[in-house]
C-alpha cells in the first residue's frame, strides 16, 4: 500500500474560482485514496438550519410520534431513539428523514421501487414556526452543490465534464433525502456508546453538516484504524456512497464510518447528512461499463489496494436498478415500515416476521 490517511483532507470551495487545477488534483487524491473530505467555504447558508434543529427535537414526544416513519411508504418521518440497528447493535440516536420535493409517480404494475420516493411529513407551522421553509431552502441549496460537485468529480477523474449526468433524471423525477439527527450524551442506561455503528452510505455522494461542536464522527483508514473527523467552521464533510463506488468500478471509495456518542454530561450532538441519490432506473453494473477512465486513473486505483473495513452493509448494486437496491436498504433498516407498506418484499426478506432487531445493517 503506497500510503494511508491519518486525517481527512480539506478542500476549499473558493479555490474553484482561483486555482481550479489545484482543487481538482486535491479532489482526485481524496476520491481515490480516502473517500472522505471536508469542503470549506461553500455558498450554502447553514446557520438558519442549525438554529431550527434543537427546536424540532424539543417537540413533545406525541408530536414527534405523530410524524412516525411508519405513516410513510417513502420512509420519510420520525424514528424514535434506539429504534435503528447497525451491525446488530442499537444506535443511540433519534432522527427525522426529510427529502427534496417529489410527487410520487408509482402506478399499479410499475416497479415497486417507484413508491419509495414522495412527499415528506412536516411538523405543523404552529409547532415549529419557519421550520419547513428553512429546511426546504437548505435542501435545495445542497442539491445544487451536489450537482456542481458531480461535474468536478468527472473532471478530477479525467472524464468529460458531463460524464456522470446520465445517472440522474430530470429534476422532477429525482429526489434526494436528508436526516436531522440527535445523538444524546452517554447515559448509564445506554447499551453502548454507538451513536451509529460502522457502515457505508448507499447512494452517490453524502454532504454531512456537523450541526454542533462535538467530535464523534470517525472514518476507518486502510489499516482499519479509526480517524477523527471533528467539525470545522463553515464546512461540509463529503463522502462517497456505494453507488458511486460501484459506478466508478472502485476508483472512488465508499469509506466506512461511525459516530461515537458524546461524553456523559455533555450536550447532545446534532448532524444533518444529505444523501444524493441516483436515478431509480439505472443499473449501476451496466452503467459502470460506459465510463471510459483513462489508464492512469485505473492504474492509480490498482496501486491503492483495498481498505480493511468493519462495515457489513455490502449492497449488490451490480444487477438490480438502483431504486430497488435503495428500497431493500430502507426495508432492512426499517422493517416495521416495510411490513406495512411493502408486505410482499417484507415477506421475502423476513419470512419469519418482524425481527427483534435487524442484524445485517
Ligand atoms: O452523524 C454523523 O456525523 C454521520 C451520520 C451518518 O454517517 C449516517 O447517518 O449515515
Ligand atoms: Fe453514514
PDB file of N, CA and C in Angstrom, residues 131-210:
ATOM      1  N   UNK A 131     -39.954  26.259  10.198  1.00  0.00           N
ATOM      2  CA  UNK A 131     -39.092  25.080  10.025  1.00  0.00           C
ATOM      3  C   UNK A 131     -39.071  24.570   8.578  1.00  0.00           C
ATOM      4  N   UNK A 132     -40.269  24.366   8.050  1.00  0.00           N
ATOM      5  CA  UNK A 132     -40.341  23.757   6.711  1.00  0.00           C
ATOM      6  C   UNK A 132     -39.631  24.614   5.662  1.00  0.00           C
ATOM      7  N   UNK A 133     -39.860  25.922   5.716  1.00  0.00           N
ATOM      8  CA  UNK A 133     -39.249  26.811   4.713  1.00  0.00           C
ATOM      9  C   UNK A 133     -37.725  26.761   4.820  1.00  0.00           C
ATOM     10  N   UNK A 134     -37.213  26.747   6.049  1.00  0.00           N
ATOM     11  CA  UNK A 134     -35.756  26.721   6.238  1.00  0.00           C
ATOM     12  C   UNK A 134     -35.185  25.412   5.693  1.00  0.00           C
ATOM     13  N   UNK A 135     -35.837  24.298   6.010  1.00  0.00           N
ATOM     14  CA  UNK A 135     -35.307  23.001   5.576  1.00  0.00           C
ATOM     15  C   UNK A 135     -35.390  22.889   4.043  1.00  0.00           C
ATOM     16  N   UNK A 136     -36.514  23.315   3.466  1.00  0.00           N
ATOM     17  CA  UNK A 136     -36.634  23.202   2.005  1.00  0.00           C
ATOM     18  C   UNK A 136     -35.590  24.062   1.288  1.00  0.00           C
ATOM     19  N   UNK A 137     -35.341  25.243   1.836  1.00  0.00           N
ATOM     20  CA  UNK A 137     -34.331  26.128   1.215  1.00  0.00           C
ATOM     21  C   UNK A 137     -32.945  25.475   1.331  1.00  0.00           C
ATOM     22  N   UNK A 138     -32.684  24.920   2.485  1.00  0.00           N
ATOM     23  CA  UNK A 138     -31.386  24.268   2.714  1.00  0.00           C
ATOM     24  C   UNK A 138     -31.202  23.084   1.755  1.00  0.00           C
ATOM     25  N   UNK A 139     -32.229  22.246   1.651  1.00  0.00           N
ATOM     26  CA  UNK A 139     -32.117  21.060   0.786  1.00  0.00           C
ATOM     27  C   UNK A 139     -31.895  21.465  -0.672  1.00  0.00           C
ATOM     28  N   UNK A 140     -32.581  22.535  -1.100  1.00  0.00           N
ATOM     29  CA  UNK A 140     -32.406  22.993  -2.489  1.00  0.00           C
ATOM     30  C   UNK A 140     -30.980  23.476  -2.710  1.00  0.00           C
ATOM     31  N   UNK A 141     -30.413  24.152  -1.703  1.00  0.00           N
ATOM     32  CA  UNK A 141     -29.043  24.672  -1.846  1.00  0.00           C
ATOM     33  C   UNK A 141     -28.029  23.525  -1.880  1.00  0.00           C
ATOM     34  N   UNK A 142     -28.214  22.512  -1.028  1.00  0.00           N
ATOM     35  CA  UNK A 142     -27.267  21.387  -1.032  1.00  0.00           C
ATOM     36  C   UNK A 142     -27.440  20.571  -2.320  1.00  0.00           C
ATOM     37  N   UNK A 143     -28.670  20.491  -2.795  1.00  0.00           N
ATOM     38  CA  UNK A 143     -28.896  19.771  -4.058  1.00  0.00           C
ATOM     39  C   UNK A 143     -28.096  20.440  -5.194  1.00  0.00           C
ATOM     40  N   UNK A 144     -28.159  21.770  -5.252  1.00  0.00           N
ATOM     41  CA  UNK A 144     -27.377  22.493  -6.289  1.00  0.00           C
ATOM     42  C   UNK A 144     -25.891  22.188  -6.148  1.00  0.00           C
ATOM     43  N   UNK A 145     -25.414  22.261  -4.903  1.00  0.00           N
ATOM     44  CA  UNK A 145     -23.993  21.979  -4.651  1.00  0.00           C
ATOM     45  C   UNK A 145     -23.641  20.554  -5.084  1.00  0.00           C
ATOM     46  N   UNK A 146     -24.559  19.627  -4.828  1.00  0.00           N
ATOM     47  CA  UNK A 146     -24.260  18.220  -5.134  1.00  0.00           C
ATOM     48  C   UNK A 146     -24.103  18.013  -6.644  1.00  0.00           C
ATOM     49  N   UNK A 147     -24.904  18.729  -7.438  1.00  0.00           N
ATOM     50  CA  UNK A 147     -24.760  18.585  -8.893  1.00  0.00           C
ATOM     51  C   UNK A 147     -23.481  19.254  -9.405  1.00  0.00           C
ATOM     52  N   UNK A 148     -23.138  20.404  -8.788  1.00  0.00           N
ATOM     53  CA  UNK A 148     -21.854  21.043  -9.147  1.00  0.00           C
ATOM     54  C   UNK A 148     -20.709  20.071  -8.864  1.00  0.00           C
ATOM     55  N   UNK A 149     -20.802  19.443  -7.692  1.00  0.00           N
ATOM     56  CA  UNK A 149     -19.741  18.544  -7.238  1.00  0.00           C
ATOM     57  C   UNK A 149     -19.568  17.371  -8.209  1.00  0.00           C
ATOM     58  N   UNK A 150     -20.697  16.928  -8.744  1.00  0.00           N
ATOM     59  CA  UNK A 150     -20.677  15.802  -9.681  1.00  0.00           C
ATOM     60  C   UNK A 150     -19.807  16.127 -10.897  1.00  0.00           C
ATOM     61  N   UNK A 151     -19.898  17.363 -11.357  1.00  0.00           N
ATOM     62  CA  UNK A 151     -19.081  17.756 -12.515  1.00  0.00           C
ATOM     63  C   UNK A 151     -17.600  17.785 -12.151  1.00  0.00           C
ATOM     64  N   UNK A 152     -17.296  18.271 -10.936  1.00  0.00           N
ATOM     65  CA  UNK A 152     -15.871  18.313 -10.545  1.00  0.00           C
ATOM     66  C   UNK A 152     -15.313  16.901 -10.419  1.00  0.00           C
ATOM     67  N   UNK A 153     -16.149  15.969  -9.969  1.00  0.00           N
ATOM     68  CA  UNK A 153     -15.672  14.582  -9.865  1.00  0.00           C
ATOM     69  C   UNK A 153     -15.274  14.084 -11.249  1.00  0.00           C
ATOM     70  N   UNK A 154     -16.139  14.333 -12.237  1.00  0.00           N
ATOM     71  CA  UNK A 154     -15.819  13.907 -13.601  1.00  0.00           C
ATOM     72  C   UNK A 154     -14.488  14.508 -14.032  1.00  0.00           C
ATOM     73  N   UNK A 155     -14.330  15.799 -13.819  1.00  0.00           N
ATOM     74  CA  UNK A 155     -13.106  16.471 -14.271  1.00  0.00           C
ATOM     75  C   UNK A 155     -11.887  15.936 -13.518  1.00  0.00           C
ATOM     76  N   UNK A 156     -12.051  15.718 -12.201  1.00  0.00           N
ATOM     77  CA  UNK A 156     -10.921  15.234 -11.401  1.00  0.00           C
ATOM     78  C   UNK A 156     -10.480  13.840 -11.850  1.00  0.00           C
ATOM     79  N   UNK A 157     -11.438  13.044 -12.341  1.00  0.00           N
ATOM     80  CA  UNK A 157     -11.109  11.676 -12.769  1.00  0.00           C
ATOM     81  C   UNK A 157     -10.863  11.610 -14.279  1.00  0.00           C
ATOM     82  N   UNK A 158     -10.624  12.784 -14.883  1.00  0.00           N
ATOM     83  CA  UNK A 158     -10.234  12.897 -16.306  1.00  0.00           C
ATOM     84  C   UNK A 158     -11.303  12.365 -17.260  1.00  0.00           C
ATOM     85  N   UNK A 159     -12.561  12.555 -16.880  1.00  0.00           N
ATOM     86  CA  UNK A 159     -13.698  12.219 -17.753  1.00  0.00           C
ATOM     87  C   UNK A 159     -14.271  13.532 -18.304  1.00  0.00           C
ATOM     88  N   UNK A 160     -15.093  13.468 -19.371  1.00  0.00           N
ATOM     89  CA  UNK A 160     -15.779  14.690 -19.810  1.00  0.00           C
ATOM     90  C   UNK A 160     -16.627  15.262 -18.674  1.00  0.00           C
ATOM     91  N   UNK A 161     -16.780  16.586 -18.624  1.00  0.00           N
ATOM     92  CA  UNK A 161     -17.468  17.249 -17.511  1.00  0.00           C
ATOM     93  C   UNK A 161     -18.841  16.649 -17.226  1.00  0.00           C
ATOM     94  N   UNK A 162     -19.570  16.283 -18.287  1.00  0.00           N
ATOM     95  CA  UNK A 162     -20.942  15.799 -18.075  1.00  0.00           C
ATOM     96  C   UNK A 162     -21.035  14.259 -18.064  1.00  0.00           C
ATOM     97  N   UNK A 163     -19.913  13.580 -17.828  1.00  0.00           N
ATOM     98  CA  UNK A 163     -19.904  12.103 -17.915  1.00  0.00           C
ATOM     99  C   UNK A 163     -20.863  11.439 -16.925  1.00  0.00           C
ATOM    100  N   UNK A 164     -21.133  12.090 -15.793  1.00  0.00           N
ATOM    101  CA  UNK A 164     -21.994  11.459 -14.782  1.00  0.00           C
ATOM    102  C   UNK A 164     -23.453  11.898 -14.909  1.00  0.00           C
ATOM    103  N   UNK A 165     -23.718  12.836 -15.815  1.00  0.00           N
ATOM    104  CA  UNK A 165     -25.091  13.350 -15.974  1.00  0.00           C
ATOM    105  C   UNK A 165     -26.109  12.254 -16.302  1.00  0.00           C
ATOM    106  N   UNK A 166     -25.759  11.216 -17.101  1.00  0.00           N
ATOM    107  CA  UNK A 166     -26.774  10.198 -17.428  1.00  0.00           C
ATOM    108  C   UNK A 166     -27.291   9.412 -16.217  1.00  0.00           C
ATOM    109  N   UNK A 167     -26.638   9.540 -15.079  1.00  0.00           N
ATOM    110  CA  UNK A 167     -27.073   8.761 -13.909  1.00  0.00           C
ATOM    111  C   UNK A 167     -28.099   9.497 -13.065  1.00  0.00           C
ATOM    112  N   UNK A 168     -28.508  10.671 -13.540  1.00  0.00           N
ATOM    113  CA  UNK A 168     -29.567  11.432 -12.870  1.00  0.00           C
ATOM    114  C   UNK A 168     -30.699  11.670 -13.853  1.00  0.00           C
ATOM    115  N   UNK A 169     -31.936  11.680 -13.320  1.00  0.00           N
ATOM    116  CA  UNK A 169     -33.100  12.011 -14.131  1.00  0.00           C
ATOM    117  C   UNK A 169     -33.298  13.522 -14.145  1.00  0.00           C
ATOM    118  N   UNK A 170     -34.351  13.960 -14.817  1.00  0.00           N
ATOM    119  CA  UNK A 170     -34.738  15.372 -14.737  1.00  0.00           C
ATOM    120  C   UNK A 170     -35.083  15.699 -13.282  1.00  0.00           C
ATOM    121  N   UNK A 171     -35.008  16.985 -12.927  1.00  0.00           N
ATOM    122  CA  UNK A 171     -35.237  17.407 -11.531  1.00  0.00           C
ATOM    123  C   UNK A 171     -36.560  16.857 -11.003  1.00  0.00           C
ATOM    124  N   UNK A 172     -37.584  16.883 -11.845  1.00  0.00           N
ATOM    125  CA  UNK A 172     -38.920  16.448 -11.430  1.00  0.00           C
ATOM    126  C   UNK A 172     -38.938  14.959 -11.046  1.00  0.00           C
ATOM    127  N   UNK A 173     -38.085  14.183 -11.674  1.00  0.00           N
ATOM    128  CA  UNK A 173     -38.071  12.744 -11.422  1.00  0.00           C
ATOM    129  C   UNK A 173     -36.997  12.301 -10.434  1.00  0.00           C
ATOM    130  N   UNK A 174     -36.259  13.255  -9.874  1.00  0.00           N
ATOM    131  CA  UNK A 174     -35.240  12.903  -8.868  1.00  0.00           C
ATOM    132  C   UNK A 174     -35.748  13.229  -7.464  1.00  0.00           C
ATOM    133  N   UNK A 175     -35.136  12.614  -6.492  1.00  0.00           N
ATOM    134  CA  UNK A 175     -35.353  13.021  -5.107  1.00  0.00           C
ATOM    135  C   UNK A 175     -34.102  12.683  -4.298  1.00  0.00           C
ATOM    136  N   UNK A 176     -33.714  13.612  -3.442  1.00  0.00           N
ATOM    137  CA  UNK A 176     -32.582  13.392  -2.541  1.00  0.00           C
ATOM    138  C   UNK A 176     -33.103  13.543  -1.117  1.00  0.00           C
ATOM    139  N   UNK A 177     -32.476  12.824  -0.197  1.00  0.00           N
ATOM    140  CA  UNK A 177     -33.022  12.867   1.168  1.00  0.00           C
ATOM    141  C   UNK A 177     -31.980  13.276   2.180  1.00  0.00           C
ATOM    142  N   UNK A 178     -32.474  13.769   3.307  1.00  0.00           N
ATOM    143  CA  UNK A 178     -31.574  14.169   4.383  1.00  0.00           C
ATOM    144  C   UNK A 178     -32.176  13.721   5.701  1.00  0.00           C
ATOM    145  N   UNK A 179     -31.308  13.611   6.697  1.00  0.00           N
ATOM    146  CA  UNK A 179     -31.793  13.282   8.036  1.00  0.00           C
ATOM    147  C   UNK A 179     -31.342  14.373   8.990  1.00  0.00           C
ATOM    148  N   UNK A 180     -32.203  14.705   9.933  1.00  0.00           N
ATOM    149  CA  UNK A 180     -31.799  15.550  11.056  1.00  0.00           C
ATOM    150  C   UNK A 180     -31.625  14.595  12.224  1.00  0.00           C
ATOM    151  N   UNK A 181     -30.429  14.564  12.796  1.00  0.00           N
ATOM    152  CA  UNK A 181     -30.091  13.523  13.759  1.00  0.00           C
ATOM    153  C   UNK A 181     -29.652  14.135  15.081  1.00  0.00           C
ATOM    154  N   UNK A 182     -30.110  13.509  16.173  1.00  0.00           N
ATOM    155  CA  UNK A 182     -29.691  13.920  17.520  1.00  0.00           C
ATOM    156  C   UNK A 182     -29.022  12.738  18.217  1.00  0.00           C
ATOM    157  N   UNK A 183     -27.811  12.967  18.687  1.00  0.00           N
ATOM    158  CA  UNK A 183     -27.078  11.958  19.450  1.00  0.00           C
ATOM    159  C   UNK A 183     -26.979  12.457  20.894  1.00  0.00           C
ATOM    160  N   UNK A 184     -27.793  11.942  21.804  1.00  0.00           N
ATOM    161  CA  UNK A 184     -27.697  12.402  23.198  1.00  0.00           C
ATOM    162  C   UNK A 184     -26.384  11.946  23.829  1.00  0.00           C
ATOM    163  N   UNK A 185     -25.968  12.665  24.883  1.00  0.00           N
ATOM    164  CA  UNK A 185     -24.749  12.282  25.607  1.00  0.00           C
ATOM    165  C   UNK A 185     -24.966  10.926  26.268  1.00  0.00           C
ATOM    166  N   UNK A 186     -23.863  10.204  26.412  1.00  0.00           N
ATOM    167  CA  UNK A 186     -23.885   8.863  27.007  1.00  0.00           C
ATOM    168  C   UNK A 186     -24.539   8.900  28.390  1.00  0.00           C
ATOM    169  N   UNK A 187     -25.433   7.958  28.631  1.00  0.00           N
ATOM    170  CA  UNK A 187     -26.066   7.842  29.956  1.00  0.00           C
ATOM    171  C   UNK A 187     -25.901   6.416  30.460  1.00  0.00           C
ATOM    172  N   UNK A 188     -26.125   6.250  31.779  1.00  0.00           N
ATOM    173  CA  UNK A 188     -25.877   4.931  32.377  1.00  0.00           C
ATOM    174  C   UNK A 188     -26.720   3.825  31.757  1.00  0.00           C
ATOM    175  N   UNK A 189     -27.950   4.179  31.342  1.00  0.00           N
ATOM    176  CA  UNK A 189     -28.827   3.127  30.806  1.00  0.00           C
ATOM    177  C   UNK A 189     -28.606   2.852  29.320  1.00  0.00           C
ATOM    178  N   UNK A 190     -27.574   3.471  28.695  1.00  0.00           N
ATOM    179  CA  UNK A 190     -27.297   3.196  27.281  1.00  0.00           C
ATOM    180  C   UNK A 190     -26.677   1.809  27.141  1.00  0.00           C
ATOM    181  N   UNK A 191     -27.049   1.114  26.052  1.00  0.00           N
ATOM    182  CA  UNK A 191     -26.447  -0.211  25.819  1.00  0.00           C
ATOM    183  C   UNK A 191     -24.979  -0.093  25.438  1.00  0.00           C
ATOM    184  N   UNK A 192     -24.608   1.026  24.793  1.00  0.00           N
ATOM    185  CA  UNK A 192     -23.219   1.223  24.360  1.00  0.00           C
ATOM    186  C   UNK A 192     -23.056   2.692  24.001  1.00  0.00           C
ATOM    187  N   UNK A 193     -21.858   3.038  23.523  1.00  0.00           N
ATOM    188  CA  UNK A 193     -21.654   4.419  23.049  1.00  0.00           C
ATOM    189  C   UNK A 193     -21.762   4.476  21.520  1.00  0.00           C
ATOM    190  N   UNK A 194     -22.504   3.528  20.932  1.00  0.00           N
ATOM    191  CA  UNK A 194     -22.675   3.511  19.474  1.00  0.00           C
ATOM    192  C   UNK A 194     -23.742   4.529  19.061  1.00  0.00           C
ATOM    193  N   UNK A 195     -23.290   5.702  18.592  1.00  0.00           N
ATOM    194  CA  UNK A 195     -24.220   6.698  18.040  1.00  0.00           C
ATOM    195  C   UNK A 195     -24.817   6.143  16.754  1.00  0.00           C
ATOM    196  N   UNK A 196     -23.941   5.782  15.837  1.00  0.00           N
ATOM    197  CA  UNK A 196     -24.316   4.908  14.715  1.00  0.00           C
ATOM    198  C   UNK A 196     -23.108   4.014  14.445  1.00  0.00           C
ATOM    199  N   UNK A 197     -23.384   2.740  14.210  1.00  0.00           N
ATOM    200  CA  UNK A 197     -22.319   1.759  14.042  1.00  0.00           C
ATOM    201  C   UNK A 197     -21.638   1.868  12.688  1.00  0.00           C
ATOM    202  N   UNK A 198     -20.538   1.136  12.496  1.00  0.00           N
ATOM    203  CA  UNK A 198     -19.770   1.198  11.250  1.00  0.00           C
ATOM    204  C   UNK A 198     -20.625   0.835  10.034  1.00  0.00           C
ATOM    205  N   UNK A 199     -20.585   1.678   9.026  1.00  0.00           N
ATOM    206  CA  UNK A 199     -21.410   1.438   7.829  1.00  0.00           C
ATOM    207  C   UNK A 199     -20.854   2.215   6.645  1.00  0.00           C
ATOM    208  N   UNK A 200     -21.338   1.850   5.448  1.00  0.00           N
ATOM    209  CA  UNK A 200     -21.146   2.656   4.246  1.00  0.00           C
ATOM    210  C   UNK A 200     -22.433   3.415   3.986  1.00  0.00           C
ATOM    211  N   UNK A 201     -22.330   4.557   3.315  1.00  0.00           N
ATOM    212  CA  UNK A 201     -23.536   5.180   2.798  1.00  0.00           C
ATOM    213  C   UNK A 201     -23.850   4.534   1.450  1.00  0.00           C
ATOM    214  N   UNK A 202     -25.138   4.676   1.042  1.00  0.00           N
ATOM    215  CA  UNK A 202     -25.560   3.887  -0.099  1.00  0.00           C
ATOM    216  C   UNK A 202     -25.426   4.534  -1.462  1.00  0.00           C
ATOM    217  N   UNK A 203     -25.839   5.762  -1.609  1.00  0.00           N
ATOM    218  CA  UNK A 203     -26.094   6.315  -2.933  1.00  0.00           C
ATOM    219  C   UNK A 203     -24.873   6.899  -3.626  1.00  0.00           C
ATOM    220  N   UNK A 204     -24.963   8.142  -3.993  1.00  0.00           N
ATOM    221  CA  UNK A 204     -23.933   8.775  -4.820  1.00  0.00           C
ATOM    222  C   UNK A 204     -22.945   9.509  -3.921  1.00  0.00           C
ATOM    223  N   UNK A 205     -23.308  10.722  -3.451  1.00  0.00           N
ATOM    224  CA  UNK A 205     -22.455  11.458  -2.511  1.00  0.00           C
ATOM    225  C   UNK A 205     -23.262  11.776  -1.267  1.00  0.00           C
ATOM    226  N   UNK A 206     -22.600  11.899  -0.120  1.00  0.00           N
ATOM    227  CA  UNK A 206     -23.240  12.405   1.101  1.00  0.00           C
ATOM    228  C   UNK A 206     -22.593  13.731   1.459  1.00  0.00           C
ATOM    229  N   UNK A 207     -23.433  14.720   1.766  1.00  0.00           N
ATOM    230  CA  UNK A 207     -22.957  16.025   2.250  1.00  0.00           C
ATOM    231  C   UNK A 207     -23.397  16.144   3.696  1.00  0.00           C
ATOM    232  N   UNK A 208     -22.458  16.019   4.606  1.00  0.00           N
ATOM    233  CA  UNK A 208     -22.792  15.986   6.027  1.00  0.00           C
ATOM    234  C   UNK A 208     -22.491  17.321   6.686  1.00  0.00           C
ATOM    235  N   UNK A 209     -23.526  17.885   7.329  1.00  0.00           N
ATOM    236  CA  UNK A 209     -23.336  19.084   8.142  1.00  0.00           C
ATOM    237  C   UNK A 209     -23.232  18.641   9.597  1.00  0.00           C
ATOM    238  N   UNK A 210     -22.113  18.907  10.234  1.00  0.00           N
ATOM    239  CA  UNK A 210     -21.994  18.642  11.674  1.00  0.00           C
ATOM    240  C   UNK A 210     -22.547  19.898  12.349  1.00  0.00           C
TER     241      UNK A 210
END
